[in-house]
Amino acid sequence: MGWRGILGFEYGIVQAPLGPDISGPELVAAVANAGGLGLLRAPDWESPDYLRELIRKTRTLTDKPFGVGVVLAFPHKENIKAILDEKVAVLQISWGECSQELLLEARRAGVKVVLQVGSFEEAKRAVDAGVDAIIVQGLEAGGHVIGQEGLIALLPRVVDLVGDQDIPVIAAGGIVDARGYVAGLALGAQGVCLGTRFVATSESYAHPTYKRKLIEADQTEYTNVFGRARWPGAPHRVLQTPFFNQWRSLPLHENEANQPVIGRSTIHGVEKEIRQFAGTVPNLTTTGDIESMALYAGEGVGLIEEILPAGEVVRGLVEGAQHLIHNKFSGA
């Protein structure tokens, strides 16, 4: 596939559904306008009317197709109904099984279903179900990570599993630049999915302090310190901030439920308190002790040196991949 598209998009570049509301209409539209697949993030609670507004606002900013990501671990039936009613191009789902009923409903609506997996077993179930594409997430990824395997070992196994079936495989986890893009292609993927790199863009809804820390930091850790009460059994990769390093050995019986409030935020239109050790990532509305909040990031964060427009990130990935493939690996 080289640097060509997947699922009808111009390029094989996917902007992950950054949550809970970091990938808003502005970011998604910018990625779509540059030829990539941008993904909104559905609220982690039923809010179909609000989600319709997000989709429709995005359509005022781009005439290109885009998608919406849904975490199946949270209430989602009405949200998915809204997505299918709006006939977005792609429904991306994670942290759950893709049912035949959902696939049939999506196909009737003309919506492609992309499932994110973190293990070979999950990938096999996805192939058997007949999803339209699979995102293979390695342990290197930022945010909530469902699997335990590194991308370089897991990805080729899934590619071999898919074989000649028409199910594109998309690599995710620690990819931030053209070298990672080409590496994913070399391992058999037809595209790449980036999260942290798109958090660090002009259009992302992340708090400026969060973006600054992504530029300054180069160390991450896979942990379960944040959000234990709200989402148990959901480990994640975060920046090693001074706050995290102080509390990295938080006793297992502790969680955010009885902790002090360290900030406030408006998330998908709902005002929320943020308690210490909550899994809430700071957005533009967040106030309080930002550096003590969950700052999700993948292992490739040390390669991010500046905040860029999302379209420039997409173009840099494509042009860089073209250069590497033509000038370093073509044998010319």
CSV table of C-alpha atoms in Angstrom, one decimal:
chain,number,residue,atom,x,y,z
A,1,MET,CA,0.0,0.0,0.0
A,2,GLY,CA,3.0,2.4,0.4
A,3,TRP,CA,1.7,5.7,1.7
A,4,ARG,CA,-1.6,5.3,-0.2
A,5,GLY,CA,-5.0,5.2,1.5
A,6,ILE,CA,-7.1,2.7,3.4
A,7,LEU,CA,-10.9,2.4,3.6
A,8,GLY,CA,-11.3,5.0,0.8
A,9,PHE,CA,-9.2,7.7,2.6
A,10,GLU,CA,-6.4,9.4,0.7
A,11,TYR,CA,-3.6,8.3,3.1
A,12,GLY,CA,-3.1,5.4,5.4
A,13,ILE,CA,-3.0,7.7,8.5
A,14,VAL,CA,-5.5,7.5,11.3
A,15,GLN,CA,-5.9,10.1,14.1
A,16,ALA,CA,-6.9,8.1,17.2
A,17,PRO,CA,-10.1,9.0,19.0
A,18,LEU,CA,-8.5,11.0,21.8
A,19,GLY,CA,-10.5,11.2,24.9
A,20,PRO,CA,-12.6,12.0,26.4
A,21,ASP,CA,-13.0,15.0,24.2
A,22,ILE,CA,-9.4,15.9,23.0
A,23,SER,CA,-10.1,15.1,19.4
A,24,GLY,CA,-12.9,17.5,18.7
A,25,PRO,CA,-14.4,18.8,15.4
A,26,GLU,CA,-11.4,21.1,14.7
A,27,LEU,CA,-8.8,18.4,15.0
A,28,VAL,CA,-10.8,15.8,13.2
A,29,ALA,CA,-11.7,18.2,10.3
A,30,ALA,CA,-8.0,19.3,10.0
A,31,VAL,CA,-6.9,15.6,9.7
A,32,ALA,CA,-9.7,14.9,7.2
A,33,ASN,CA,-8.9,17.9,5.1
A,34,ALA,CA,-5.3,16.7,4.9
A,35,GLY,CA,-6.3,13.3,3.6
A,36,GLY,CA,-6.2,11.2,6.8
A,37,LEU,CA,-9.0,9.6,8.8
A,38,GLY,CA,-9.9,11.7,11.8
A,39,LEU,CA,-11.9,10.2,14.6
A,40,LEU,CA,-14.1,12.1,17.1
A,41,ARG,CA,-14.5,10.5,20.5
A,42,ALA,CA,-18.0,9.7,21.7
A,43,PRO,CA,-18.8,10.6,25.3
A,44,ASP,CA,-18.3,7.8,27.9
A,45,TRP,CA,-22.0,8.1,28.7
A,46,GLU,CA,-25.2,8.1,26.7
A,47,SER,CA,-25.4,11.5,25.0
A,48,PRO,CA,-26.8,11.0,21.5
A,49,ASP,CA,-28.0,14.6,20.9
A,50,TYR,CA,-24.7,16.0,22.0
A,51,LEU,CA,-22.9,13.5,19.7
A,52,ARG,CA,-25.0,14.5,16.8
A,53,GLU,CA,-24.0,18.1,17.4
A,54,LEU,CA,-20.3,17.1,17.3
A,55,ILE,CA,-20.8,15.2,14.1
A,56,ARG,CA,-22.7,18.1,12.5
A,57,LYS,CA,-20.2,20.7,13.6
A,58,THR,CA,-17.4,18.6,12.1
A,59,ARG,CA,-19.3,18.6,8.8
A,60,THR,CA,-19.3,22.4,8.8
A,61,LEU,CA,-15.5,22.3,8.9
A,62,THR,CA,-14.9,19.6,6.3
A,63,ASP,CA,-16.6,17.9,3.3
A,64,LYS,CA,-14.3,14.9,3.7
A,65,PRO,CA,-15.4,11.7,5.5
A,66,PHE,CA,-14.4,11.0,9.1
A,67,GLY,CA,-15.3,8.7,12.0
A,68,VAL,CA,-16.3,8.4,15.6
A,69,GLY,CA,-14.6,6.2,18.3
A,70,VAL,CA,-16.7,4.5,20.9
A,71,VAL,CA,-15.4,2.7,24.1
A,72,LEU,CA,-17.7,-0.3,24.5
A,73,ALA,CA,-16.8,-0.5,28.2
A,74,PHE,CA,-19.1,2.4,28.9
A,75,PRO,CA,-22.8,2.9,28.0
A,76,HIS,CA,-23.0,3.3,24.2
A,77,LYS,CA,-26.1,1.9,22.5
A,78,GLU,CA,-27.8,5.3,22.0
A,79,ASN,CA,-24.5,6.9,21.0
A,80,ILE,CA,-23.9,4.2,18.3
A,81,LYS,CA,-27.5,4.6,17.1
A,82,ALA,CA,-26.8,8.4,16.6
A,83,ILE,CA,-23.5,7.6,14.7
A,84,LEU,CA,-25.3,5.2,12.4
A,85,ASP,CA,-28.2,7.6,11.9
A,86,GLU,CA,-25.7,10.3,10.9
A,87,LYS,CA,-24.0,7.9,8.5
A,88,VAL,CA,-20.5,8.8,9.4
A,89,ALA,CA,-17.8,7.0,7.3
A,90,VAL,CA,-16.3,5.0,10.2
A,91,LEU,CA,-17.3,3.6,13.6
A,92,GLN,CA,-14.2,2.8,15.5
A,93,ILE,CA,-14.8,0.6,18.6
A,94,SER,CA,-12.5,-0.6,21.4
A,95,TRP,CA,-12.5,-2.4,24.8
A,96,GLY,CA,-15.3,-4.8,23.8
A,97,GLU,CA,-16.5,-7.4,21.3
A,98,CYS,CA,-18.0,-6.5,18.0
A,99,SER,CA,-21.4,-8.3,17.7
A,100,GLN,CA,-22.9,-9.5,14.4
A,101,GLU,CA,-25.9,-7.4,15.2
A,102,LEU,CA,-23.8,-4.2,15.3
A,103,LEU,CA,-22.0,-5.2,12.1
A,104,LEU,CA,-25.3,-5.7,10.3
A,105,GLU,CA,-26.7,-2.4,11.5
A,106,ALA,CA,-23.6,-0.6,10.4
A,107,ARG,CA,-23.6,-2.1,7.0
A,108,ARG,CA,-27.2,-1.2,6.5
A,109,ALA,CA,-26.2,2.4,7.3
A,110,GLY,CA,-23.2,2.3,5.0
A,111,VAL,CA,-20.8,2.7,8.0
A,112,LYS,CA,-17.5,0.8,8.1
A,113,VAL,CA,-16.6,-0.8,11.5
A,114,VAL,CA,-13.0,-0.7,12.7
A,115,LEU,CA,-12.1,-2.7,15.8
A,116,GLN,CA,-9.0,-1.9,17.9
A,117,VAL,CA,-7.4,-5.0,19.4
A,118,GLY,CA,-4.5,-5.7,21.7
A,119,SER,CA,-4.0,-9.4,21.3
A,120,PHE,CA,-3.9,-12.1,18.7
A,121,GLU,CA,-7.0,-13.7,20.2
A,122,GLU,CA,-9.0,-10.5,19.9
A,123,ALA,CA,-7.8,-10.1,16.3
A,124,LYS,CA,-9.0,-13.6,15.5
A,125,ARG,CA,-12.4,-12.9,16.8
A,126,ALA,CA,-12.5,-9.7,14.8
A,127,VAL,CA,-11.6,-11.5,11.6
A,128,ASP,CA,-14.2,-14.2,12.3
A,129,ALA,CA,-16.8,-11.5,12.9
A,130,GLY,CA,-15.9,-9.8,9.6
A,131,VAL,CA,-15.0,-6.3,10.6
A,132,ASP,CA,-14.0,-3.8,7.9
A,133,ALA,CA,-10.5,-3.1,9.4
A,134,ILE,CA,-8.5,-3.8,12.5
A,135,ILE,CA,-6.3,-1.5,14.5
A,136,VAL,CA,-3.5,-3.4,16.3
A,137,GLN,CA,-2.5,-1.6,19.4
A,138,GLY,CA,0.9,-2.4,20.9
A,139,LEU,CA,1.9,-1.9,24.6
A,140,GLU,CA,3.9,1.2,23.5
A,141,ALA,CA,0.6,3.2,23.0
A,142,GLY,CA,-0.4,6.0,25.3
A,143,GLY,CA,-3.7,6.2,27.2
A,144,HIS,CA,-5.6,3.1,28.0
A,145,VAL,CA,-3.9,0.0,26.6
A,146,ILE,CA,-5.8,-3.2,26.4
A,147,GLY,CA,-3.0,-5.7,25.5
A,148,GLN,CA,0.3,-6.8,26.8
A,149,GLU,CA,2.4,-7.3,23.7
A,150,GLY,CA,4.7,-5.0,21.8
A,151,LEU,CA,3.7,-3.9,18.4
A,152,ILE,CA,6.7,-5.3,16.5
A,153,ALA,CA,5.8,-8.9,17.7
A,154,LEU,CA,2.0,-8.7,17.6
A,155,LEU,CA,1.4,-6.8,14.3
A,156,PRO,CA,3.0,-9.4,11.9
A,157,ARG,CA,1.0,-12.2,13.5
A,158,VAL,CA,-2.2,-10.3,12.9
A,159,VAL,CA,-1.2,-9.5,9.3
A,160,ASP,CA,-0.5,-13.2,8.7
A,161,LEU,CA,-3.9,-14.1,10.3
A,162,VAL,CA,-5.7,-11.8,8.0
A,163,GLY,CA,-3.9,-13.1,4.9
A,164,ASP,CA,-5.5,-12.2,1.7
A,165,GLN,CA,-8.8,-11.2,3.2
A,166,ASP,CA,-9.9,-7.7,2.5
A,167,ILE,CA,-9.5,-6.5,6.0
A,168,PRO,CA,-6.9,-3.7,6.3
A,169,VAL,CA,-4.6,-3.9,9.3
A,170,ILE,CA,-3.6,-0.6,11.0
A,171,ALA,CA,-0.6,-0.3,13.3
A,172,ALA,CA,-0.8,1.7,16.6
A,173,GLY,CA,1.5,2.2,19.5
A,174,GLY,CA,4.5,4.6,19.8
A,175,ILE,CA,4.3,5.8,16.2
A,176,VAL,CA,4.9,9.6,15.8
A,177,ASP,CA,6.9,10.1,12.6
A,178,ALA,CA,7.6,8.9,9.1
A,179,ARG,CA,10.0,6.3,10.3
A,180,GLY,CA,7.3,4.7,12.5
A,181,TYR,CA,5.0,4.9,9.5
A,182,VAL,CA,7.3,3.0,7.2
A,183,ALA,CA,8.2,0.5,10.0
A,184,GLY,CA,4.5,-0.3,10.3
A,185,LEU,CA,4.2,-0.8,6.5
A,186,ALA,CA,7.3,-3.0,6.6
A,187,LEU,CA,5.6,-5.2,9.2
A,188,GLY,CA,2.6,-5.6,6.9
A,189,ALA,CA,0.2,-2.9,8.0
A,190,GLN,CA,-1.7,-0.8,5.5
A,191,GLY,CA,-1.8,2.2,7.7
A,192,VAL,CA,-0.9,3.7,11.0
A,193,CYS,CA,-2.9,5.2,13.9
A,194,LEU,CA,-1.4,8.0,15.9
A,195,GLY,CA,-2.6,9.4,19.2
A,196,THR,CA,0.1,11.3,21.1
A,197,ARG,CA,1.4,13.1,18.0
A,198,PHE,CA,-2.1,14.5,17.4
A,199,VAL,CA,-2.6,15.5,21.0
A,200,ALA,CA,0.4,17.8,20.4
A,201,THR,CA,-1.2,19.7,17.6
A,202,SER,CA,-2.6,23.2,17.3
A,203,GLU,CA,-6.2,22.0,16.8
A,204,SER,CA,-6.3,19.4,19.6
A,205,TYR,CA,-8.5,20.3,22.6
A,206,ALA,CA,-5.8,19.3,25.1
A,207,HIS,CA,-4.8,21.8,27.8
A,208,PRO,CA,-1.7,23.9,26.9
A,209,THR,CA,0.1,22.6,29.9
A,210,TYR,CA,-0.5,19.0,28.8
A,211,LYS,CA,0.8,19.9,25.3
A,212,ARG,CA,3.9,21.6,26.8
A,213,LYS,CA,4.6,18.5,28.9
A,214,LEU,CA,4.5,16.3,25.8
A,215,ILE,CA,7.3,18.4,24.3
A,216,GLU,CA,9.4,18.5,27.5
A,217,ALA,CA,9.0,14.9,28.6
A,218,ASP,CA,10.6,11.7,27.1
A,219,GLN,CA,9.6,9.1,29.7
A,220,THR,CA,6.4,7.2,30.1
A,221,GLU,CA,5.1,4.3,32.2
A,222,TYR,CA,2.5,1.7,31.9
A,223,THR,CA,0.5,1.9,35.1
A,224,ASN,CA,-2.9,1.6,36.8
A,225,VAL,CA,-2.6,4.5,39.2
A,226,PHE,CA,-5.2,6.7,37.6
A,227,GLY,CA,-9.0,6.1,37.4
A,228,ARG,CA,-9.2,2.8,39.3
A,229,ALA,CA,-12.7,3.5,40.7
A,230,ARG,CA,-14.3,4.6,37.5
A,231,TRP,CA,-12.6,2.2,35.1
A,232,PRO,CA,-11.1,-0.8,37.0
A,233,GLY,CA,-8.9,-3.2,35.1
A,234,ALA,CA,-8.0,-0.5,32.5
A,235,PRO,CA,-4.2,0.1,32.7
A,236,HIS,CA,-2.8,3.0,30.8
A,237,ARG,CA,0.5,4.7,29.7
A,238,VAL,CA,1.2,8.2,31.1
A,239,LEU,CA,4.0,10.7,31.3
A,240,GLN,CA,6.4,10.3,34.2
A,241,THR,CA,5.6,13.6,35.8
A,242,PRO,CA,6.9,14.5,39.3
A,243,PHE,CA,3.4,13.8,40.7
A,244,PHE,CA,3.3,10.3,39.1
A,245,ASN,CA,6.8,9.5,40.3
A,246,GLN,CA,5.8,10.4,43.8
A,247,TRP,CA,2.7,8.1,43.7
A,248,ARG,CA,3.7,5.4,41.2
A,249,SER,CA,3.5,2.8,44.0
A,250,LEU,CA,0.0,3.8,45.2
A,251,PRO,CA,-1.4,0.9,47.2
A,252,LEU,CA,-3.9,-1.2,45.3
A,253,HIS,CA,-6.8,-0.5,47.7
A,254,GLU,CA,-6.5,3.3,47.0
A,255,ASN,CA,-8.4,5.1,44.3
A,256,GLU,CA,-9.8,8.5,43.4
A,257,ALA,CA,-13.1,8.0,45.1
A,258,ASN,CA,-12.1,9.5,48.5
A,259,GLN,CA,-9.4,11.9,47.3
A,260,PRO,CA,-9.4,15.7,47.3
A,261,VAL,CA,-10.7,17.7,44.3
A,262,ILE,CA,-7.7,19.1,42.4
A,263,GLY,CA,-9.5,20.7,39.5
A,264,ARG,CA,-12.6,21.1,37.4
A,265,SER,CA,-13.4,20.6,33.8
A,266,THR,CA,-16.2,20.7,31.2
A,267,ILE,CA,-16.2,17.4,29.3
A,268,HIS,CA,-18.6,17.0,26.4
A,269,GLY,CA,-20.7,19.8,27.8
A,270,VAL,CA,-20.9,18.4,31.3
A,271,GLU,CA,-19.1,20.1,34.3
A,272,LYS,CA,-17.1,17.7,36.4
A,273,GLU,CA,-14.9,17.7,39.4
A,274,ILE,CA,-11.5,16.1,39.0
A,275,ARG,CA,-10.2,14.3,42.1
A,276,GLN,CA,-6.6,13.3,42.7
A,277,PHE,CA,-5.8,10.0,40.8
A,278,ALA,CA,-8.8,10.4,38.5
A,279,GLY,CA,-8.3,9.3,34.9
A,280,THR,CA,-9.5,12.6,33.5
A,281,VAL,CA,-7.2,14.1,31.0
A,282,PRO,CA,-7.1,18.0,31.1
A,283,ASN,CA,-8.7,19.8,28.2
A,284,LEU,CA,-8.9,23.5,27.4
A,285,THR,CA,-11.5,24.2,30.0
A,286,THR,CA,-9.7,22.4,32.8
A,287,THR,CA,-8.6,24.4,35.9
A,288,GLY,CA,-6.6,23.4,38.9
A,289,ASP,CA,-3.4,21.3,39.4
A,290,ILE,CA,-2.9,20.3,35.7
A,291,GLU,CA,0.5,18.6,36.2
A,292,SER,CA,-1.0,16.3,38.8
A,293,MET,CA,-3.6,14.9,36.5
A,294,ALA,CA,-3.4,12.0,34.1
A,295,LEU,CA,-1.3,13.0,31.1
A,296,TYR,CA,-1.5,10.1,28.7
A,297,ALA,CA,1.4,9.6,26.2
A,298,GLY,CA,2.9,6.8,24.1
A,299,GLU,CA,6.5,5.7,24.2
A,300,GLY,CA,7.3,7.7,21.1
A,301,VAL,CA,6.7,11.0,23.0
A,302,GLY,CA,10.4,11.8,23.1
A,303,LEU,CA,10.4,12.2,19.3
A,304,ILE,CA,7.8,15.1,19.5
A,305,GLU,CA,9.7,18.4,19.5
A,306,GLU,CA,7.0,21.0,18.7
A,307,ILE,CA,3.3,21.7,18.5
A,308,LEU,CA,2.3,21.6,14.8
A,309,PRO,CA,-1.0,22.0,12.8
A,310,ALA,CA,-2.6,18.6,12.3
A,311,GLY,CA,-2.5,19.0,8.5
A,312,GLU,CA,1.3,19.6,8.7
A,313,VAL,CA,1.6,16.4,10.8
A,314,VAL,CA,-0.2,14.4,8.1
A,315,ARG,CA,1.8,15.9,5.3
A,316,GLY,CA,5.1,15.3,7.1
A,317,LEU,CA,4.2,11.7,7.6
A,318,VAL,CA,3.3,11.2,3.9
A,319,GLU,CA,6.3,13.1,2.5
A,320,GLY,CA,8.7,11.5,5.0
A,321,ALA,CA,7.4,8.0,4.1
A,322,GLN,CA,7.8,8.8,0.4
A,323,HIS,CA,11.4,9.9,0.9
A,324,LEU,CA,12.3,6.9,2.9
A,325,ILE,CA,10.7,4.4,0.6
A,326,HIS,CA,12.1,6.0,-2.6
A,327,ASN,CA,15.5,7.1,-1.5
A,328,LYS,CA,16.5,4.5,1.2
A,329,PHE,CA,14.6,1.3,0.5
A,330,SER,CA,14.0,1.3,-3.2
A,331,GLY,CA,17.4,0.1,-4.2
A,332,ALA,CA,17.8,2.8,-6.7
